[in-house]
PDB file of C-alpha atoms and ligand atoms in Angstrom:
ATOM      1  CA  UNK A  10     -15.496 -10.923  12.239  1.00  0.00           C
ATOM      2  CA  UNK A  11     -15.879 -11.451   8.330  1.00  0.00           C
ATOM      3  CA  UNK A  12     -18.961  -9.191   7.469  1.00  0.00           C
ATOM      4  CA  UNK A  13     -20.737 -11.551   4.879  1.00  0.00           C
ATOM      5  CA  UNK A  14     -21.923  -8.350   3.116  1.00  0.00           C
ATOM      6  CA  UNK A  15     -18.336  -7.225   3.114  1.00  0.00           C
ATOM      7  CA  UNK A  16     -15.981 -10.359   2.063  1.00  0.00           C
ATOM      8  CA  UNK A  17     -13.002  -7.682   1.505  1.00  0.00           C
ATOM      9  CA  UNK A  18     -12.230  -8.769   5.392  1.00  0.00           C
ATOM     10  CA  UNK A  19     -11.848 -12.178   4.407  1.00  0.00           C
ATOM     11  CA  UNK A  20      -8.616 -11.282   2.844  1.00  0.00           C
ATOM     12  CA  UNK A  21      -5.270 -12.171   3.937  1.00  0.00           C
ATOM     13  CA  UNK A  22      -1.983 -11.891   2.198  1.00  0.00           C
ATOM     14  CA  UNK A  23       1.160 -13.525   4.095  1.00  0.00           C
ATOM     15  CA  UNK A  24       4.896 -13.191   3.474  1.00  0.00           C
ATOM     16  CA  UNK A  25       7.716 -15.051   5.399  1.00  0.00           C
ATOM     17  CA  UNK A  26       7.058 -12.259   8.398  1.00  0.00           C
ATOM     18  CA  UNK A  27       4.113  -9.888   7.503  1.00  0.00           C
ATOM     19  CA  UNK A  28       0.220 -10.204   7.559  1.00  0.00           C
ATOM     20  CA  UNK A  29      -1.910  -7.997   5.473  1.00  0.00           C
ATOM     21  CA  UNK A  30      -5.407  -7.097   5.930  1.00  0.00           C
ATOM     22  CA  UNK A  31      -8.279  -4.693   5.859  1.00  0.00           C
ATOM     23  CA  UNK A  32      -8.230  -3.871   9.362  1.00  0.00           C
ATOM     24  CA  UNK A  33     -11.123  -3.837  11.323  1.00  0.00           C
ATOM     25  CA  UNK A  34     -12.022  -1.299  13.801  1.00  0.00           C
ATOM     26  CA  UNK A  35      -9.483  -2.414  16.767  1.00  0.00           C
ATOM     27  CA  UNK A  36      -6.855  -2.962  14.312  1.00  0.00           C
ATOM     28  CA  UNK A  37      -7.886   0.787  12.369  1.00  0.00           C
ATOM     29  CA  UNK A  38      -7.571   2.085  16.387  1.00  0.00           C
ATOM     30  CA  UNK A  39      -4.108   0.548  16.733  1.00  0.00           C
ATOM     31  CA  UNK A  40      -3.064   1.568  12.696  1.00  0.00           C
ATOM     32  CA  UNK A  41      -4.227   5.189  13.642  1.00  0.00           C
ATOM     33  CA  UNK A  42      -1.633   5.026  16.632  1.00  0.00           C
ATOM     34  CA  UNK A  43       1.008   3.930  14.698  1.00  0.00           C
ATOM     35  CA  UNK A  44       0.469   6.970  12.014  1.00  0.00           C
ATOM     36  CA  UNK A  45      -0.079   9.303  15.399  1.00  0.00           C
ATOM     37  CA  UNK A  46       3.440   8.169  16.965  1.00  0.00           C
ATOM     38  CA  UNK A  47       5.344   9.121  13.571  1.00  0.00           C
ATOM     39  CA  UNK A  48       5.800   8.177  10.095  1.00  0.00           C
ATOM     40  CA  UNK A  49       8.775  10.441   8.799  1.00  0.00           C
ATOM     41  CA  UNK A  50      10.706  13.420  10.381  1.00  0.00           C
ATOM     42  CA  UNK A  51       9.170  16.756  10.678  1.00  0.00           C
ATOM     43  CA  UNK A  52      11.384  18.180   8.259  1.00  0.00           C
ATOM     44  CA  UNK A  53      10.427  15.762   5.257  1.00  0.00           C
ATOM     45  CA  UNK A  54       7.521  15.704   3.817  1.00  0.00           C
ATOM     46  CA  UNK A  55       7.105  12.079   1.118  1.00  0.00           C
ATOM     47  CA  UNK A  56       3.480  12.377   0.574  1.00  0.00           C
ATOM     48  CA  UNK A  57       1.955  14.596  -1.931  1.00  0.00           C
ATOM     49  CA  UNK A  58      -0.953  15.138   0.184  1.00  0.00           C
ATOM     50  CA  UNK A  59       1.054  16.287   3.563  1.00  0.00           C
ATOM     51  CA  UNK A  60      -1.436  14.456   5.980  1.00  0.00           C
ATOM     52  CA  UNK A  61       1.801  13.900   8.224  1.00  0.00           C
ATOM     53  CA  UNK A  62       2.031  17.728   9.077  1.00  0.00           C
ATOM     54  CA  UNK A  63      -0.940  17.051  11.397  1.00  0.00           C
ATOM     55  CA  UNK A  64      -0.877  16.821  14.849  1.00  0.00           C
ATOM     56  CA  UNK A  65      -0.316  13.514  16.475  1.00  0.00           C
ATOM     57  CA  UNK A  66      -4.228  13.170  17.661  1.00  0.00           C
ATOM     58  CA  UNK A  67      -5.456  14.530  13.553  1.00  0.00           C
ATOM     59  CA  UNK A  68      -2.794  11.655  11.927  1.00  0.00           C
ATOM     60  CA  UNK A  69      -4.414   8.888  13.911  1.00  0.00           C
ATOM     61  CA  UNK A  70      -8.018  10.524  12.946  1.00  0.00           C
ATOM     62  CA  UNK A  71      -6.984  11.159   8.862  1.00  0.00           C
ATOM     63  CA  UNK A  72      -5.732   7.527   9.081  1.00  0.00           C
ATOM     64  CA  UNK A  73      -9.149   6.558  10.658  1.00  0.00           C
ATOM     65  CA  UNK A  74     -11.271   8.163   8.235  1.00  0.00           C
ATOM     66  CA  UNK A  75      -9.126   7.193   4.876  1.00  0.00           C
ATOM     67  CA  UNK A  76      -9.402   3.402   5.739  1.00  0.00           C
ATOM     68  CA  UNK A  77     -13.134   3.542   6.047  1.00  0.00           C
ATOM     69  CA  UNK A  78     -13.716   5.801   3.288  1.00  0.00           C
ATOM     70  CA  UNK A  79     -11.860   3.305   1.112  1.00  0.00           C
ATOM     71  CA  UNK A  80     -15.038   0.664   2.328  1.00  0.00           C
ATOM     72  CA  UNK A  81     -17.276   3.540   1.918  1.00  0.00           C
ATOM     73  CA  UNK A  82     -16.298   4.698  -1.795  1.00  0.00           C
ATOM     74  CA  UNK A  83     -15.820   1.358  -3.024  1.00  0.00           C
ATOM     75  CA  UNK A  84     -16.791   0.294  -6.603  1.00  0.00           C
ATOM     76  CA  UNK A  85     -15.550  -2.117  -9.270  1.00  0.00           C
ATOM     77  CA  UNK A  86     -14.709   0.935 -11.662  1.00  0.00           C
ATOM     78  CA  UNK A  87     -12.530   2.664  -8.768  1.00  0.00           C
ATOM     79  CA  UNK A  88     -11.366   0.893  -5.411  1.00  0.00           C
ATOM     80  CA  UNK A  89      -8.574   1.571  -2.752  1.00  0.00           C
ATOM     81  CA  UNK A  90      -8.103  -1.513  -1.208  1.00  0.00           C
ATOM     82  CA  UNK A  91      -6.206  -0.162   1.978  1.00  0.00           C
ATOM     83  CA  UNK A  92      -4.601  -2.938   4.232  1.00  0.00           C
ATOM     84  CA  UNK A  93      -3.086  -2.996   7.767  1.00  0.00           C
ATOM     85  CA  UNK A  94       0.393  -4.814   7.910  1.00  0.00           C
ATOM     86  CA  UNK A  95       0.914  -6.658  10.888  1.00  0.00           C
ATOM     87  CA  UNK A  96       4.530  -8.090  11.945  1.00  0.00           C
ATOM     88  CA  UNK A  97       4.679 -10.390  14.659  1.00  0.00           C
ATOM     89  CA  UNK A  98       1.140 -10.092  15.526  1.00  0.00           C
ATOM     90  CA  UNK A  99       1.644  -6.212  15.774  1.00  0.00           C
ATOM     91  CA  UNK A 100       0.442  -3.542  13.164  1.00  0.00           C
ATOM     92  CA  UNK A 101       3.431  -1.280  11.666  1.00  0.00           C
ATOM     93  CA  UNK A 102       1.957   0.388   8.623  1.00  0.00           C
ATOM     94  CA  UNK A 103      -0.402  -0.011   5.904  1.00  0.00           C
ATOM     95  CA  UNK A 104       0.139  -1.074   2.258  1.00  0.00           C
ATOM     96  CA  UNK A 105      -2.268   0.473  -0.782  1.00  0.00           C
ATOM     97  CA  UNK A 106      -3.445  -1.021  -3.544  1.00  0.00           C
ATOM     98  CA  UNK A 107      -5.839   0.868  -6.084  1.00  0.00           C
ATOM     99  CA  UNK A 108      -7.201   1.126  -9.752  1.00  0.00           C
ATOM    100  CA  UNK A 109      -9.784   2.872 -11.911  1.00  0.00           C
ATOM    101  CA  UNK A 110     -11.669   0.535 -14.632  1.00  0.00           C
ATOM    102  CA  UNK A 111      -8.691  -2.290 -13.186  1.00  0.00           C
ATOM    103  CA  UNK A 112     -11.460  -4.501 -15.892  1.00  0.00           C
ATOM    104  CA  UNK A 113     -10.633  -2.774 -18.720  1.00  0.00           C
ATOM    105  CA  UNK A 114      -6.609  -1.390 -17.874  1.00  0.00           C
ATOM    106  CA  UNK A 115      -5.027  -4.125 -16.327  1.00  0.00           C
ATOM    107  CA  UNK A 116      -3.473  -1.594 -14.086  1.00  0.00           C
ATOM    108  CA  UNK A 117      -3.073  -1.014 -10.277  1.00  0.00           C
ATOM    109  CA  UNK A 118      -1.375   1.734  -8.332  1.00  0.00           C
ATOM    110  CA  UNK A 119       0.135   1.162  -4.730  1.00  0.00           C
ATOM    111  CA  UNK A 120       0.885   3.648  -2.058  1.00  0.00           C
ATOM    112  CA  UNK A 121       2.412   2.692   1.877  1.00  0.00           C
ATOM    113  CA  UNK A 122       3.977   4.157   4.761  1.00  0.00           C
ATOM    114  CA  UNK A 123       5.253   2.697   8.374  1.00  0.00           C
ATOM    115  CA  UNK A 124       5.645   3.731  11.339  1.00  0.00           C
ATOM    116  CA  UNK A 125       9.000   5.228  11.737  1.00  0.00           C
ATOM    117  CA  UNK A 126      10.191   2.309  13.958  1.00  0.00           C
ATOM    118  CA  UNK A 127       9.631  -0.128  11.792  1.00  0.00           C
ATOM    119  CA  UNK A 128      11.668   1.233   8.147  1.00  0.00           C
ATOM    120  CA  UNK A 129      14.843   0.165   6.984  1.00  0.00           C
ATOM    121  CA  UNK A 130      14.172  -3.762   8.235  1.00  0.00           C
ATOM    122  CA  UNK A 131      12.897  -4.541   4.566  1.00  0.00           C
ATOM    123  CA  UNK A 132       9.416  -4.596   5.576  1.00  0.00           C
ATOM    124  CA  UNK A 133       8.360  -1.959   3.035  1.00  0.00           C
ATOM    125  CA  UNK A 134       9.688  -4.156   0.392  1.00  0.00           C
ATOM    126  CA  UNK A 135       8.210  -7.372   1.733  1.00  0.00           C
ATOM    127  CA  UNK A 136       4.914  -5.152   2.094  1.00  0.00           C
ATOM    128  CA  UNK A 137       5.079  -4.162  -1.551  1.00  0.00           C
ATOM    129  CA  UNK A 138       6.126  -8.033  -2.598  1.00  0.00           C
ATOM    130  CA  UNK A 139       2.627  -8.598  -1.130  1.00  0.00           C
ATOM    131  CA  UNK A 140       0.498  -6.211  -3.300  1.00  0.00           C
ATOM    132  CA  UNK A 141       2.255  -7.184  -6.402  1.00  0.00           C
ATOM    133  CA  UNK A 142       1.433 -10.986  -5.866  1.00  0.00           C
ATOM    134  CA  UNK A 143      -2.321  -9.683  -5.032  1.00  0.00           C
ATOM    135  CA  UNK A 144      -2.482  -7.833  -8.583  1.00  0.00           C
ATOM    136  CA  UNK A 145      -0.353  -9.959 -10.787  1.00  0.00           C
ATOM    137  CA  UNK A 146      -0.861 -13.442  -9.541  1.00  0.00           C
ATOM    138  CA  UNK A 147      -4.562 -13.120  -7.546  1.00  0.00           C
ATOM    139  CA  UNK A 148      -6.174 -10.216 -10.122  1.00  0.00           C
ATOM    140  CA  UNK A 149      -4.311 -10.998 -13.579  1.00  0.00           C
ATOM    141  CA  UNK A 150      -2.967  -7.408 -13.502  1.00  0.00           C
ATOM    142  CA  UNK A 151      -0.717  -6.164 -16.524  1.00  0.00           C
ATOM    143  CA  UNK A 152       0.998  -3.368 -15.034  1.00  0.00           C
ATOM    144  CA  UNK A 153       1.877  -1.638 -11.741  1.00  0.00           C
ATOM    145  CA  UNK A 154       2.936   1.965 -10.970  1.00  0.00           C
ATOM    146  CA  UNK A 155       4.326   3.712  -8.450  1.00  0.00           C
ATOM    147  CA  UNK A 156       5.625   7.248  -7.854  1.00  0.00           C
ATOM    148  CA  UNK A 157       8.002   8.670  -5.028  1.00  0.00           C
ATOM    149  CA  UNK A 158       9.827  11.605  -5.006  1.00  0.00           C
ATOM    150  CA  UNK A 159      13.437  11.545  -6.163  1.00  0.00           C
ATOM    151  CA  UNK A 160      14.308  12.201  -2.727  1.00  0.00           C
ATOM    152  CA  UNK A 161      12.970   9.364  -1.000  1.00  0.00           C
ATOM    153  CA  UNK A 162      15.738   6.867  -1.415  1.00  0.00           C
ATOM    154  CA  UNK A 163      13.999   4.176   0.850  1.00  0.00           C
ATOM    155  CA  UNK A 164      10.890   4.133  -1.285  1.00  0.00           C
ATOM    156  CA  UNK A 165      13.161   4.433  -4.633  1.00  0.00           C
ATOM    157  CA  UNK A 166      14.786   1.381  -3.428  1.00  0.00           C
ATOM    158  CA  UNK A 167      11.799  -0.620  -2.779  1.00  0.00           C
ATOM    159  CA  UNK A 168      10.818  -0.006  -6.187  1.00  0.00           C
ATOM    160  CA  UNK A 169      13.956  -0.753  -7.482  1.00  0.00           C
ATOM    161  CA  UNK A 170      14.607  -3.780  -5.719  1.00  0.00           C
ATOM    162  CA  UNK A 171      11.288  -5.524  -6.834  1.00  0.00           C
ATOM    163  CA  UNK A 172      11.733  -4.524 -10.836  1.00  0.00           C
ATOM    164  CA  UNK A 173      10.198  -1.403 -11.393  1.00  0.00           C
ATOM    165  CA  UNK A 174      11.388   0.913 -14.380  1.00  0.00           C
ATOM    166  CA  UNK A 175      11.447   4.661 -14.294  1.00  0.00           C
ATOM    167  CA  UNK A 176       8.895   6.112 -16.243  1.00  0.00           C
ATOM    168  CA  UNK A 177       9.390  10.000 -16.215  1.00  0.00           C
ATOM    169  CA  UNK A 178       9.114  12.637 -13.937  1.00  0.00           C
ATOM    170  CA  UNK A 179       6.455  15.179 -12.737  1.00  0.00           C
ATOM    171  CA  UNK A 180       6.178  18.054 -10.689  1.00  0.00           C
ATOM    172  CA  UNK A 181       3.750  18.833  -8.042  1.00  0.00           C
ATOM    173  CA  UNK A 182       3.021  21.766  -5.495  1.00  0.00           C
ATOM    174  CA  UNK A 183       3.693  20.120  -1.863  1.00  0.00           C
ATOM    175  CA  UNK A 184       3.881  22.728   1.281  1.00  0.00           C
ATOM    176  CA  UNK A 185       3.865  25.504  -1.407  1.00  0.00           C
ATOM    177  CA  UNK A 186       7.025  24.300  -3.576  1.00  0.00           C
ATOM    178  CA  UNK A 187       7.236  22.130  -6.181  1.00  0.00           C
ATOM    179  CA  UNK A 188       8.847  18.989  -5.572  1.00  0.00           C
ATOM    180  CA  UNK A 189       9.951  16.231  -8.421  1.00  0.00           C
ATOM    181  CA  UNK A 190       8.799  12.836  -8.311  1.00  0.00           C
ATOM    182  CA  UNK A 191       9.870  10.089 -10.066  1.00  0.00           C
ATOM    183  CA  UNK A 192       7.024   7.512 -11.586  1.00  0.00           C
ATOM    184  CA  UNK A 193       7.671   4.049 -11.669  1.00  0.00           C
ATOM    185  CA  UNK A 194       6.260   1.308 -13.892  1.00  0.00           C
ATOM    186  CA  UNK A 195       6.613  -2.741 -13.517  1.00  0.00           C
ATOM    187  CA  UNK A 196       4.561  -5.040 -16.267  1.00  0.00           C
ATOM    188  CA  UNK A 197       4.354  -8.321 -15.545  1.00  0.00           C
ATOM    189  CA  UNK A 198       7.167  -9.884 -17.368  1.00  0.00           C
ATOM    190  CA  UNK A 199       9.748  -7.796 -14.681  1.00  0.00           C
ATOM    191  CA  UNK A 200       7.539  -8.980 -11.755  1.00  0.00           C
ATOM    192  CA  UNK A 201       7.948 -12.876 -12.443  1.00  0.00           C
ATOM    193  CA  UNK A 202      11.379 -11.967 -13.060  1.00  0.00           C
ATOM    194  CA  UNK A 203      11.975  -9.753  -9.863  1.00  0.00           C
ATOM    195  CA  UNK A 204       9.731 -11.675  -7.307  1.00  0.00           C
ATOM    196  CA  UNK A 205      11.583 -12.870  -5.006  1.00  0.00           C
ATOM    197  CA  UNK A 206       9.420 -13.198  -1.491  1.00  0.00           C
ATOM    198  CA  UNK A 207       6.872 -15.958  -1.106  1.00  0.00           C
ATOM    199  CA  UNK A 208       3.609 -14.800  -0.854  1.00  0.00           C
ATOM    200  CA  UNK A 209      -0.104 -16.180  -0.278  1.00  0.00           C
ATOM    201  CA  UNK A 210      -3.189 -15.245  -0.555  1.00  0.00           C
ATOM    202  CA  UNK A 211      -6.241 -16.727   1.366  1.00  0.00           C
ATOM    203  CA  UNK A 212      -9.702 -15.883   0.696  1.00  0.00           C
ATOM    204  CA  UNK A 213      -9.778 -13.983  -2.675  1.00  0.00           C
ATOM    205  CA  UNK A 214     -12.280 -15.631  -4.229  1.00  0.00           C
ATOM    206  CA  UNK A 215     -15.216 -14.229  -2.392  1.00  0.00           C
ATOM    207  CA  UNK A 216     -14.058 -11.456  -3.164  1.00  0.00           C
ATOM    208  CA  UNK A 217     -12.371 -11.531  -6.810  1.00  0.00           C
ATOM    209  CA  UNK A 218     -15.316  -9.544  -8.769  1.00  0.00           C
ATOM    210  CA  UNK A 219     -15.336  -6.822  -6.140  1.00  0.00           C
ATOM    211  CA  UNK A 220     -11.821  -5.551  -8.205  1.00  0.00           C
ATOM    212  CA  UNK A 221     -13.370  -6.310 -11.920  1.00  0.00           C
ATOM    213  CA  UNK A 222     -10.796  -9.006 -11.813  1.00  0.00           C
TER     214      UNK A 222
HETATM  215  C1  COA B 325       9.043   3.980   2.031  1.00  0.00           C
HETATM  216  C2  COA B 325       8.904   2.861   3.068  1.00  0.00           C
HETATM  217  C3  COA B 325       7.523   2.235   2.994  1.00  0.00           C
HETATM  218  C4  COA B 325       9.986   1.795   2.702  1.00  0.00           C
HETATM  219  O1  COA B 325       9.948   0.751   3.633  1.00  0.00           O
HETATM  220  P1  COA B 325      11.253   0.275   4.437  1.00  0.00           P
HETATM  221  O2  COA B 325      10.901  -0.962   5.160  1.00  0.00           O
HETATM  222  O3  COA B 325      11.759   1.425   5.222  1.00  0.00           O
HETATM  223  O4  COA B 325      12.273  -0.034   3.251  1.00  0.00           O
HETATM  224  P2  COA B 325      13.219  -1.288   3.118  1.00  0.00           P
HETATM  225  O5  COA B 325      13.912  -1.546   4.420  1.00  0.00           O
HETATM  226  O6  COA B 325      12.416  -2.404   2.514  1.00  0.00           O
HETATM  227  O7  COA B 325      14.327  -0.737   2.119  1.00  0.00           O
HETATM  228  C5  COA B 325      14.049  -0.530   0.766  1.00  0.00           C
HETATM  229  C6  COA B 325      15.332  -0.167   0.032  1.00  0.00           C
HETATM  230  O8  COA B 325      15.783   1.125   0.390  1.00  0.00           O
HETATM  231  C7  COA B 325      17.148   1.050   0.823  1.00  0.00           C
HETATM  232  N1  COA B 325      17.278   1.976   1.917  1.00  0.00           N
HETATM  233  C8  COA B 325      16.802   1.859   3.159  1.00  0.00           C
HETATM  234  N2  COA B 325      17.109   2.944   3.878  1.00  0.00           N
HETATM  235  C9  COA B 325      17.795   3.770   3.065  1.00  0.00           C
HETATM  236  C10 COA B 325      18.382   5.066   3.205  1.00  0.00           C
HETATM  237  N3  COA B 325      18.306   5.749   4.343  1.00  0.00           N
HETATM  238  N4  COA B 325      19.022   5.592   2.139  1.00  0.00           N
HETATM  239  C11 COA B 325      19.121   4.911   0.979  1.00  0.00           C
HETATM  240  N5  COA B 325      18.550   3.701   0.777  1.00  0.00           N
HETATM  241  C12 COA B 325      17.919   3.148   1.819  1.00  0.00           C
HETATM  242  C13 COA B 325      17.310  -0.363   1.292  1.00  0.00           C
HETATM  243  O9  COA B 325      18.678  -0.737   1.262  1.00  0.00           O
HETATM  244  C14 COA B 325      16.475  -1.110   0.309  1.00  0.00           C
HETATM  245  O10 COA B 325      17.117  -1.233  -0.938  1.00  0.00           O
HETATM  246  P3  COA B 325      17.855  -2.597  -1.330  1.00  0.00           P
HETATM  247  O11 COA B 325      16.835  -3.677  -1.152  1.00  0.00           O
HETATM  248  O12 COA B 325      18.246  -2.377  -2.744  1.00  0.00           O
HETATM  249  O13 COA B 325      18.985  -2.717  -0.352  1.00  0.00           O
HETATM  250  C15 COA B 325       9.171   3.378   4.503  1.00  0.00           C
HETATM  251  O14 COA B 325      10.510   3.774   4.643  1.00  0.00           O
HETATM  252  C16 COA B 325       8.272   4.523   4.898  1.00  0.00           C
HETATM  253  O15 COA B 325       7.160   4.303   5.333  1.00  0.00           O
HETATM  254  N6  COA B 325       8.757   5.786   4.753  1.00  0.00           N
HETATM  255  C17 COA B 325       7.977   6.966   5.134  1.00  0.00           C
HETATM  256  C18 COA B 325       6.718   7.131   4.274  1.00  0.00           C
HETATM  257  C19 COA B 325       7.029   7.064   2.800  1.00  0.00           C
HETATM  258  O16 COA B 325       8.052   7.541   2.332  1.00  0.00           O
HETATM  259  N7  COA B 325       6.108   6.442   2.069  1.00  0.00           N
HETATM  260  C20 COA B 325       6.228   6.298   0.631  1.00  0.00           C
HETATM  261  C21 COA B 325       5.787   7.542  -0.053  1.00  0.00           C
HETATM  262  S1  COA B 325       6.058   7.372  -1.804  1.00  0.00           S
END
């Protein structure tokens, strides 16, 4: 269903093997399963906000409420557009996109995980390919950032691999030590120059002003 009051679930983004979309409630049950089976090994910890030390049952549930409160919290001046990434008609992760006052800076933040059976096939960097086109090509963006921390060579490499530039370090308290992550900026000159996986977008303009595009 495409809730006519809600034409953010009209949106699809499509690479050579992934779909991306705001998932609706089967598709949040399934995501939620995904997140409860495993997204990293117990003794890592990539997120800054350690969601993953959880129990199975309270990952699917944090992954449950996030993706609605995205819907929920909405608004032009701050969004988190947070989609389910389906390969082969199953879902393995989810892809991020977000900005504050995107109108004014020209700038969007991403964020993803997968489940831990799906990494290292390139489908985080396919995944990532995807959000790019959405804010550069669909939403006119200017920049992109990222962050991961300088221990997470997988997400490093994504970043990497698609043109991103460092752009300094910070610190932040994660499981009560400090951990060091690198930021990570692309503008749009890099991203035409980087982009190399084809990408489309269907059903963005119903939905264009919703991101002060
Ligand atoms: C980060 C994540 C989304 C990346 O997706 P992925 O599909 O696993 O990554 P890819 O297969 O596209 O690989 C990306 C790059 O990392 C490299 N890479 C993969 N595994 C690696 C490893 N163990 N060590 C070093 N580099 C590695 C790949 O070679 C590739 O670089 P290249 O294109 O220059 O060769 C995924 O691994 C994940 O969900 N990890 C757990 C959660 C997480 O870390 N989220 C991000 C928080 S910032």
């Amino acid at each position: 269903m495409n809730p006519q009051h809600w034409p953010l679930y009209g949106l699809r983004l499509r690479t050579p093997r992934l779909e991306l979309r705001l998932p609706d409630l089967e598709l949040l049950d399934d995501l939620a399963s995904v997140a409860a089976d495993g997204v990293h090994l117990r003794a890592d910890m990539p997120f800054t906000v350690p969601w993953t030390d959880a129990s199975p049952a309270e990952r699917g549930r944090a992954v449950f409420q996030h993706v609605l409160a995205t819907v929920a919290n909405w608004s032009v001046r701050d969004w988190a557009l947070s989609l389910a990434v389906l390969h082969e008609g199953k879902v393995v992760g989810r892809q991020d996109v977000m900005a504050k006052d995107f109108a004014v800076t020209g700038e969007v933040g991403t964020g993803s995980w997968l489940g831990l059976a799906h990494q290292g096939q390139g489908i985080g960097t396919e995944m990532r390919a995807a959000a790019l086109h959405l804010a550069f090509a669909g939403l006119g963006a200017r920049t992109a950032v990222s962050a991961a921390m300088t221990d997470n060579p997988r997400s490093l490499g994504v970043s990497r691999r698609l043109g991103y530039l460092p752009d300094g370090l910070e610190v932040a308290a994660v499981r009560g030590a400090p951990v060091t992550l690198q930021r990570l900026r692309l503008d749009r000159a890099r991203w035409e120059a980087y982009r190399a996986v084809e990408v489309t977008v269907e059903g963005l303009d119903d939905c264009r002003k919703e991101f002060g595009a």
